[in-house]
Each structure stands twice: as structure tokens, then as C-alpha cells.
mmCIF file of C-alpha atoms in Angstrom:
data_model
loop_
_atom_site.group_PDB
_atom_site.id
_atom_site.type_symbol
_atom_site.label_atom_id
_atom_site.label_comp_id
_atom_site.label_asym_id
_atom_site.label_seq_id
_atom_site.Cartn_x
_atom_site.Cartn_y
_atom_site.Cartn_z
ATOM 1 C CA MET A 1 91.433 175.525 112.577
ATOM 2 C CA ILE A 2 93.463 172.317 112.877
ATOM 3 C CA ARG A 3 96.072 173.574 110.431
ATOM 4 C CA ARG A 4 96.406 176.855 112.358
ATOM 5 C CA THR A 5 96.828 174.923 115.591
ATOM 6 C CA LEU A 6 99.517 172.689 114.112
ATOM 7 C CA VAL A 7 101.412 175.601 112.568
ATOM 8 C CA ALA A 8 101.242 177.469 115.881
ATOM 9 C CA SER A 9 102.875 174.439 117.530
ATOM 10 C CA GLY A 10 105.787 174.553 115.085
ATOM 11 C CA VAL A 11 104.544 172.101 112.455
ATOM 12 C CA SER A 12 105.141 173.230 108.876
ATOM 13 C CA SER A 13 102.333 173.165 106.298
ATOM 14 C CA GLU A 14 103.860 172.701 102.844
ATOM 15 C CA VAL A 15 102.897 171.998 99.232
ATOM 16 C CA VAL A 16 104.936 170.192 96.592
ATOM 17 C CA ARG A 17 104.093 169.767 92.918
ATOM 18 C CA ILE A 18 104.202 166.108 91.892
ATOM 19 C CA ARG A 19 103.418 165.497 88.242
ATOM 20 C CA ASP A 20 100.273 167.565 87.632
ATOM 21 C CA THR A 21 99.164 167.575 91.261
ATOM 22 C CA ASP A 22 99.732 169.924 94.212
ATOM 23 C CA VAL A 23 100.297 167.742 97.268
ATOM 24 C CA HIS A 24 99.913 169.261 100.728
ATOM 25 C CA PHE A 25 101.652 167.807 103.759
ATOM 26 C CA TYR A 26 102.590 168.581 107.341
ATOM 27 C CA ARG A 27 106.097 168.117 108.696
ATOM 28 C CA ALA A 28 106.961 168.059 112.399
ATOM 29 C CA GLU A 29 110.548 168.056 113.668
ATOM 30 C CA LYS A 30 111.002 168.168 117.433
ATOM 31 C CA GLY A 31 114.389 166.607 118.076
ATOM 32 C CA GLY A 32 113.572 162.923 117.604
ATOM 33 C CA LYS A 33 116.360 160.554 116.573
ATOM 34 C CA GLY A 34 114.447 157.712 114.924
ATOM 35 C CA PRO A 35 113.898 157.278 111.176
ATOM 36 C CA PRO A 36 111.410 159.501 109.357
ATOM 37 C CA LEU A 37 107.791 158.544 110.027
ATOM 38 C CA LEU A 38 105.352 158.929 107.122
ATOM 39 C CA LEU A 39 101.639 158.960 108.035
ATOM 40 C CA VAL A 40 98.933 158.099 105.491
ATOM 41 C CA HIS A 41 95.239 158.776 106.126
ATOM 42 C CA GLY A 42 92.158 156.804 105.128
ATOM 43 C CA LEU A 43 89.283 157.187 102.687
ATOM 44 C CA GLY A 44 87.574 160.577 102.892
ATOM 45 C CA SER A 45 90.006 161.672 105.580
ATOM 46 C CA SER A 46 93.129 163.846 105.557
ATOM 47 C CA ALA A 47 96.450 164.501 107.244
ATOM 48 C CA ASN A 48 94.448 166.280 109.951
ATOM 49 C CA ALA A 49 93.516 162.829 111.269
ATOM 50 C CA PHE A 50 96.994 162.737 112.854
ATOM 51 C CA PHE A 51 96.974 166.210 114.391
ATOM 52 C CA LYS A 52 96.876 164.899 117.980
ATOM 53 C CA THR A 53 99.874 162.625 117.482
ATOM 54 C CA MET A 54 102.322 164.410 115.171
ATOM 55 C CA VAL A 55 104.125 166.590 117.716
ATOM 56 C CA PRO A 56 104.543 163.877 120.387
ATOM 57 C CA LEU A 57 105.814 161.406 117.773
ATOM 58 C CA ALA A 58 108.263 164.014 116.449
ATOM 59 C CA LYS A 59 110.034 163.827 119.811
ATOM 60 C CA LEU A 60 110.898 160.226 118.913
ATOM 61 C CA PHE A 61 111.331 160.332 115.144
ATOM 62 C CA ARG A 62 113.603 162.733 113.292
ATOM 63 C CA SER A 63 110.792 163.901 111.035
ATOM 64 C CA VAL A 64 107.064 163.127 111.138
ATOM 65 C CA VAL A 65 105.304 163.770 107.844
ATOM 66 C CA ALA A 66 101.549 163.496 107.228
ATOM 67 C CA ILE A 67 100.433 163.673 103.611
ATOM 68 C CA ASP A 68 97.112 164.764 102.113
ATOM 69 C CA LEU A 69 96.602 162.340 99.240
ATOM 70 C CA PRO A 70 95.324 164.022 96.024
ATOM 71 C CA GLY A 71 91.684 165.049 96.333
ATOM 72 C CA ASN A 72 91.805 165.016 100.149
ATOM 73 C CA GLY A 73 92.409 167.682 102.761
ATOM 74 C CA PHE A 74 94.357 170.589 101.278
ATOM 75 C CA SER A 75 95.474 168.609 98.213
ATOM 76 C CA PRO A 76 93.106 169.442 95.336
ATOM 77 C CA THR A 77 91.783 166.915 92.874
ATOM 78 C CA PRO A 78 93.890 167.046 89.683
ATOM 79 C CA ALA A 79 92.277 168.913 86.791
ATOM 80 C CA ARG A 80 92.006 165.651 84.855
ATOM 81 C CA GLY A 81 89.897 164.126 87.612
ATOM 82 C CA PRO A 82 90.264 161.774 90.588
ATOM 83 C CA LEU A 83 93.242 159.434 90.569
ATOM 84 C CA PRO A 84 93.018 155.639 90.715
ATOM 85 C CA VAL A 85 94.706 153.738 93.534
ATOM 86 C CA ARG A 86 97.701 152.938 91.314
ATOM 87 C CA GLU A 87 98.467 156.636 90.775
ATOM 88 C CA HIS A 88 98.013 157.420 94.463
ATOM 89 C CA LEU A 89 100.733 154.849 95.130
ATOM 90 C CA GLU A 90 102.977 156.322 92.454
ATOM 91 C CA ILE A 91 102.583 159.800 93.961
ATOM 92 C CA LEU A 92 103.268 158.426 97.447
ATOM 93 C CA SER A 93 106.441 156.818 96.105
ATOM 94 C CA GLU A 94 107.656 160.004 94.418
ATOM 95 C CA PHE A 95 106.723 162.047 97.485
ATOM 96 C CA ARG A 96 108.873 159.834 99.722
ATOM 97 C CA ARG A 97 111.781 160.040 97.302
ATOM 98 C CA ARG A 98 111.689 163.816 96.863
ATOM 99 C CA MET A 99 110.536 165.105 100.243
ATOM 100 C CA ILE A 100 112.124 162.543 102.584
ATOM 101 C CA GLY A 101 114.821 160.840 100.547
ATOM 102 C CA GLU A 102 115.547 157.854 102.776
ATOM 103 C CA PRO A 103 113.798 154.697 104.019
ATOM 104 C CA VAL A 104 110.835 155.471 106.264
ATOM 105 C CA PHE A 105 108.710 154.022 109.021
ATOM 106 C CA LEU A 106 105.349 153.865 107.234
ATOM 107 C CA LEU A 107 102.090 154.123 109.186
ATOM 108 C CA GLY A 108 98.665 154.038 107.555
ATOM 109 C CA ASN A 109 95.101 154.049 108.853
ATOM 110 C CA SER A 110 92.161 152.382 107.070
ATOM 111 C CA LEU A 111 92.597 152.800 103.299
ATOM 112 C CA GLY A 112 95.939 154.387 104.187
ATOM 113 C CA GLY A 113 96.859 151.091 105.831
ATOM 114 C CA GLY A 114 96.156 149.329 102.566
ATOM 115 C CA MET A 115 98.170 151.974 100.720
ATOM 116 C CA VAL A 116 101.268 151.613 102.888
ATOM 117 C CA LEU A 117 101.025 147.834 102.762
ATOM 118 C CA ASN A 118 100.990 148.004 98.964
ATOM 119 C CA PHE A 119 103.941 150.406 99.096
ATOM 120 C CA ALA A 120 105.876 148.001 101.322
ATOM 121 C CA LEU A 121 105.229 145.135 98.909
ATOM 122 C CA GLN A 122 106.378 147.191 95.920
ATOM 123 C CA GLU A 123 109.342 149.008 97.509
ATOM 124 C CA PRO A 124 110.481 147.042 100.571
ATOM 125 C CA GLN A 125 113.950 148.587 100.343
ATOM 126 C CA HIS A 126 112.449 151.976 101.211
ATOM 127 C CA VAL A 127 110.498 150.822 104.288
ATOM 128 C CA ARG A 128 112.267 150.521 107.658
ATOM 129 C CA ALA A 129 109.103 149.371 109.413
ATOM 130 C CA LEU A 130 105.360 149.167 108.812
ATOM 131 C CA ALA A 131 102.409 150.024 111.057
ATOM 132 C CA LEU A 132 98.894 149.087 109.930
ATOM 133 C CA VAL A 133 96.096 150.754 111.890
ATOM 134 C CA ALA A 134 92.680 149.223 111.144
ATOM 135 C CA PRO A 135 93.962 148.543 107.620
ATOM 136 C CA ALA A 136 91.808 147.947 104.577
ATOM 137 C CA GLY A 137 92.646 145.144 102.183
ATOM 138 C CA ALA A 138 91.707 141.916 103.944
ATOM 139 C CA ARG A 139 89.899 139.233 101.971
ATOM 140 C CA VAL A 140 86.455 138.788 103.522
ATOM 141 C CA ALA A 141 83.084 137.434 102.414
ATOM 142 C CA ASP A 142 81.574 139.353 99.500
ATOM 143 C CA ASP A 143 78.562 140.574 101.487
ATOM 144 C CA ARG A 144 80.921 142.012 104.126
ATOM 145 C CA PHE A 145 82.971 143.695 101.431
ATOM 146 C CA GLN A 146 79.903 145.240 99.790
ATOM 147 C CA GLY A 147 78.591 146.369 103.167
ATOM 148 C CA LEU A 148 81.858 148.182 103.835
ATOM 149 C CA LEU A 149 81.616 150.073 100.541
ATOM 150 C CA LYS A 150 77.975 150.982 101.214
ATOM 151 C CA SER A 151 79.044 152.651 104.451
ATOM 152 C CA PHE A 152 80.542 155.419 102.292
ATOM 153 C CA HIS A 153 77.330 156.072 100.346
ATOM 154 C CA VAL A 154 76.307 159.035 102.487
ATOM 155 C CA ASP A 155 73.556 161.300 101.145
ATOM 156 C CA ASP A 156 72.420 163.188 104.246
ATOM 157 C CA ALA A 157 73.335 164.074 107.823
ATOM 158 C CA LYS A 158 71.485 161.052 109.227
ATOM 159 C CA GLN A 159 73.590 158.658 107.169
ATOM 160 C CA ALA A 160 76.691 160.639 108.127
ATOM 161 C CA ARG A 161 75.904 160.063 111.807
ATOM 162 C CA VAL A 162 75.597 156.341 111.097
ATOM 163 C CA LEU A 163 79.054 156.423 109.511
ATOM 164 C CA ALA A 164 80.451 158.438 112.428
ATOM 165 C CA ASN A 165 79.256 155.728 114.795
ATOM 166 C CA LYS A 166 81.245 153.218 112.738
ATOM 167 C CA LEU A 167 84.388 155.352 112.633
ATOM 168 C CA TYR A 168 84.549 156.001 116.382
ATOM 169 C CA ALA A 169 84.153 153.734 119.383
ATOM 170 C CA LYS A 170 82.323 156.663 121.007
ATOM 171 C CA PRO A 171 81.755 159.493 118.520
ATOM 172 C CA PRO A 172 82.501 162.917 120.025
ATOM 173 C CA LEU A 173 79.508 165.204 120.236
ATOM 174 C CA TYR A 174 80.925 167.699 117.744
ATOM 175 C CA ILE A 175 81.145 164.964 115.090
ATOM 176 C CA LEU A 176 77.472 164.163 115.530
ATOM 177 C CA LEU A 177 76.446 167.826 115.626
ATOM 178 C CA PHE A 178 78.404 168.661 112.474
ATOM 179 C CA ALA A 179 77.599 165.442 110.650
ATOM 180 C CA ASP A 180 77.036 167.334 107.416
ATOM 181 C CA GLU A 181 80.755 168.176 107.340
ATOM 182 C CA LEU A 182 81.514 164.458 107.476
ATOM 183 C CA ARG A 183 79.002 163.924 104.667
ATOM 184 C CA LYS A 184 80.906 166.419 102.525
ATOM 185 C CA MET A 185 84.243 164.737 103.257
ATOM 186 C CA VAL A 186 83.047 161.315 102.113
ATOM 187 C CA SER A 187 80.987 162.589 99.162
ATOM 188 C CA THR A 188 83.846 164.006 97.101
ATOM 189 C CA ASP A 189 84.580 162.847 93.574
ATOM 190 C CA THR A 190 87.775 161.241 94.878
ATOM 191 C CA VAL A 191 85.950 159.091 97.429
ATOM 192 C CA LYS A 192 83.231 158.119 94.969
ATOM 193 C CA SER A 193 85.828 157.185 92.359
ATOM 194 C CA LEU A 194 87.831 154.991 94.736
ATOM 195 C CA VAL A 195 84.690 153.256 96.030
ATOM 196 C CA ARG A 196 83.658 152.483 92.449
ATOM 197 C CA GLU A 197 87.129 151.259 91.538
ATOM 198 C CA VAL A 198 87.920 148.803 94.292
ATOM 199 C CA THR A 199 86.873 145.161 93.925
ATOM 200 C CA PRO A 200 87.361 141.993 96.004
ATOM 201 C CA ALA A 201 90.098 140.976 93.559
ATOM 202 C CA ASP A 202 92.138 143.999 94.706
ATOM 203 C CA MET A 203 92.413 142.681 98.256
ATOM 204 C CA PHE A 204 95.680 141.224 99.501
ATOM 205 C CA THR A 205 96.527 137.565 99.071
ATOM 206 C CA PRO A 206 97.920 135.377 101.849
ATOM 207 C CA GLU A 207 101.142 135.090 99.860
ATOM 208 C CA GLN A 208 101.553 138.870 99.729
ATOM 209 C CA LEU A 209 101.127 139.258 103.475
ATOM 210 C CA SER A 210 103.483 136.414 104.339
ATOM 211 C CA SER A 211 106.172 137.896 102.072
ATOM 212 C CA LEU A 212 106.627 141.044 104.188
ATOM 213 C CA THR A 213 110.146 141.214 105.590
ATOM 214 C CA MET A 214 110.222 144.495 107.520
ATOM 215 C CA PRO A 215 109.136 144.849 111.181
ATOM 216 C CA THR A 216 105.348 145.058 111.111
ATOM 217 C CA LEU A 217 102.773 146.253 113.640
ATOM 218 C CA LEU A 218 99.016 145.733 113.288
ATOM 219 C CA ILE A 219 96.678 147.716 115.559
ATOM 220 C CA TRP A 220 93.018 146.682 115.540
ATOM 221 C CA GLY A 221 90.408 148.107 117.869
ATOM 222 C CA ARG A 222 88.212 145.792 119.883
ATOM 223 C CA GLN A 223 85.478 148.381 119.259
ATOM 224 C CA GLU A 224 86.105 148.392 115.487
ATOM 225 C CA LYS A 225 82.703 148.858 113.803
ATOM 226 C CA LEU A 226 83.548 149.756 110.204
ATOM 227 C CA LEU A 227 85.713 146.823 109.129
ATOM 228 C CA PRO A 228 84.421 143.257 109.559
ATOM 229 C CA TYR A 229 86.125 141.203 112.266
ATOM 230 C CA GLU A 230 87.040 138.633 109.640
ATOM 231 C CA GLY A 231 89.576 141.184 108.448
ATOM 232 C CA LEU A 232 91.536 140.819 111.669
ATOM 233 C CA ASP A 233 91.317 137.031 111.353
ATOM 234 C CA PHE A 234 92.762 137.281 107.836
ATOM 235 C CA PHE A 235 95.694 139.450 108.868
ATOM 236 C CA ARG A 236 96.333 137.350 111.954
ATOM 237 C CA ALA A 237 96.438 134.177 109.867
ATOM 238 C CA HIS A 238 98.716 135.443 107.119
ATOM 239 C CA LEU A 239 101.059 138.161 108.390
ATOM 240 C CA PRO A 240 104.561 136.855 109.176
ATOM 241 C CA ALA A 241 104.949 135.148 112.535
ATOM 242 C CA ASN A 242 107.148 137.962 113.861
ATOM 243 C CA ALA A 243 104.534 140.667 113.168
ATOM 244 C CA GLU A 244 103.090 142.304 116.285
ATOM 245 C CA ILE A 245 99.288 142.165 116.360
ATOM 246 C CA HIS A 246 97.475 144.200 119.002
ATOM 247 C CA GLU A 247 93.715 144.009 119.451
ATOM 248 C CA VAL A 248 93.128 146.916 121.810
ATOM 249 C CA LYS A 249 90.167 147.397 124.117
ATOM 250 C CA GLY A 250 88.566 150.823 123.683
ATOM 251 C CA PHE A 251 90.051 151.451 120.241
ATOM 252 C CA GLY A 252 87.724 152.013 117.299
ATOM 253 C CA HIS A 253 88.588 152.598 113.657
ATOM 254 C CA MET A 254 90.599 155.792 114.273
ATOM 255 C CA PRO A 255 92.442 155.354 117.588
ATOM 256 C CA GLN A 256 94.867 158.179 116.805
ATOM 257 C CA MET A 257 91.874 160.522 117.081
ATOM 258 C CA GLU A 258 90.062 158.985 120.065
ATOM 259 C CA HIS A 259 92.934 157.713 122.199
ATOM 260 C CA PRO A 260 96.086 159.532 121.074
ATOM 261 C CA ARG A 261 98.140 158.792 124.198
ATOM 262 C CA ALA A 262 97.417 155.072 124.140
ATOM 263 C CA PHE A 263 98.002 155.036 120.389
ATOM 264 C CA ILE A 264 101.384 156.766 120.740
ATOM 265 C CA GLU A 265 102.312 154.329 123.517
ATOM 266 C CA ARG A 266 101.654 151.330 121.247
ATOM 267 C CA VAL A 267 103.665 152.809 118.386
ATOM 268 C CA THR A 268 106.501 153.798 120.742
ATOM 269 C CA LYS A 269 106.784 150.352 122.344
ATOM 270 C CA PHE A 270 106.935 148.746 118.914
ATOM 271 C CA ALA A 271 109.581 151.206 117.705
ATOM 272 C CA VAL A 272 111.725 150.649 120.808
ATOM 273 C CA ALA A 273 111.401 146.859 120.611
ATOM 274 C CA ARG A 274 112.463 146.878 116.954
ATOM 275 C CA GLY A 275 115.406 149.207 117.523
ATOM 276 C CA LEU A 276 113.973 152.159 115.605
ATOM 277 C CA VAL A 277 114.199 154.486 118.613
ATOM 278 C CA HIS A 278 115.738 154.302 122.075
ATOM 279 C CA ALA A 279 113.644 154.425 125.224
#
């Protein structure tokens, strides 16, 4: 239904073959003048997580692209099985090169925030600016880290409702009523593989964060319930001094879903202040 709604509003739904993987993505172009904006979703999510924000943002940015990472959304899991984080990054890199072809404003939510941060560290020359929305990757106490991973061990609708309450400041009724759909989304082989793979050693170091050179925005919800608050402390302590850090009242883990207007306003103000778009 979301894809039909987006297509009806003029957003294209496309597929590109990258290596042995079909990668689905949305592209919105509505007359914006700013650099291309590439949106990357979180664990067990999809490009649909940005459906409320793509068209408005496309009035600011020349092209707004939301990718379904392999094994998520409309991008199938490769025949050889789920991909590790390293290959997700390689596919993201090749996708940017082939389907966009110029430096981008990168925005990622949750695991997608960790993905785009990694991308920016590896290919800073291809990143005009960086927006991290409730990003994964902070170094926190081991029990907090393990608790985060356990949140994605969802075996039934009851556990799915618990997760929904962590993902949203105030979960919409339809999410709670159709909790089994959320269970299916976070019980895929791709999600299970990534949860098994990640370790505390994979988290970012202070030196990595402080080395970022591009304009950087961090959005963290004051009602964040999935990620430990120590994560915000870590980013606040180690991101460059010129990074913008917004702890926003009313925002949960997925503000682009719950508060799209306020979310767009934050992104727009940052883009204007950093000269990416004109007011």
C-alpha cells in the first residue's frame, strides 16, 4: 500500500542489479535544488520508513533516494544468503556511484545511521553532509549492548508489541494491532544474521568520530527507548565540535515516522545553515 501511495504521488519505484543482488529503491524528484539526498533505513526496516518525508524533502533536494538494503523491503535476500555488514556497505557504495553518480547528503536512521557513518569514514569525498538519526554504533556498557540486541529476538506478537513500544514514543494503534507484521519484519534471516554478527568491537571509536570532516547533524529523541542514553553521551563527547546535536522532545527512535513535519524542519534548518539548500 505504501509503495502504491508513493508511486501515485510521482515517486519512482526502481530495481537495479548490483553484483548478484536486486536492489529496490525509491526516487523522488520535485524540483529541489540541493544535492542528492540518500536515505538509509534501520535494522528490520525498509525504505518505506521514509514515505512521509520523501516528497517534501524532494522540494529541497534535487533527488531524494531511499534504498532497500538487501534482504529488506522489496530487495530480496541474495541466493547465497544474508550479507554481512561489510557487503552492505560495498553495495551502498556501488549504488551511490551507479544510480546517483555524485557526492550526496547521507541520512541514516538506527542501523542505517551506523551504515552511513561508516560510509562517510570510508569515502568522505563522496559525502557532502551527514545526518545521523538515532544512530547505532556508540560504545556503551556491555549489558546495554546485549540488551539492545535482545530487543530484536521477537518470537510472538507480545514481544513484537514490546519492541514497538521501544521504536515509537507513542506507538500508533495499527502497529500494536498488527504486531505480528512487525514480528515478521524483524525475524528475517537478514536481521538474525546481522544481530549475530555485530559485536562491541564493531562500534565506533572516539578517534573515528572526531575525524569526520563533513557537516554533521545528530538527531536524538528525548523519548528514545531502544538505544541506551549513554549512546547520546558518547556521540556528544566525540563528534567534532562543529557537529549539530539535537535532542528533541517528543521524538522517539523513528521521528521521520511519528513527527515527519518536525523532522523535515530539523533537516531543512541544518541544510540551510550549511549552505546545502537556500531558504
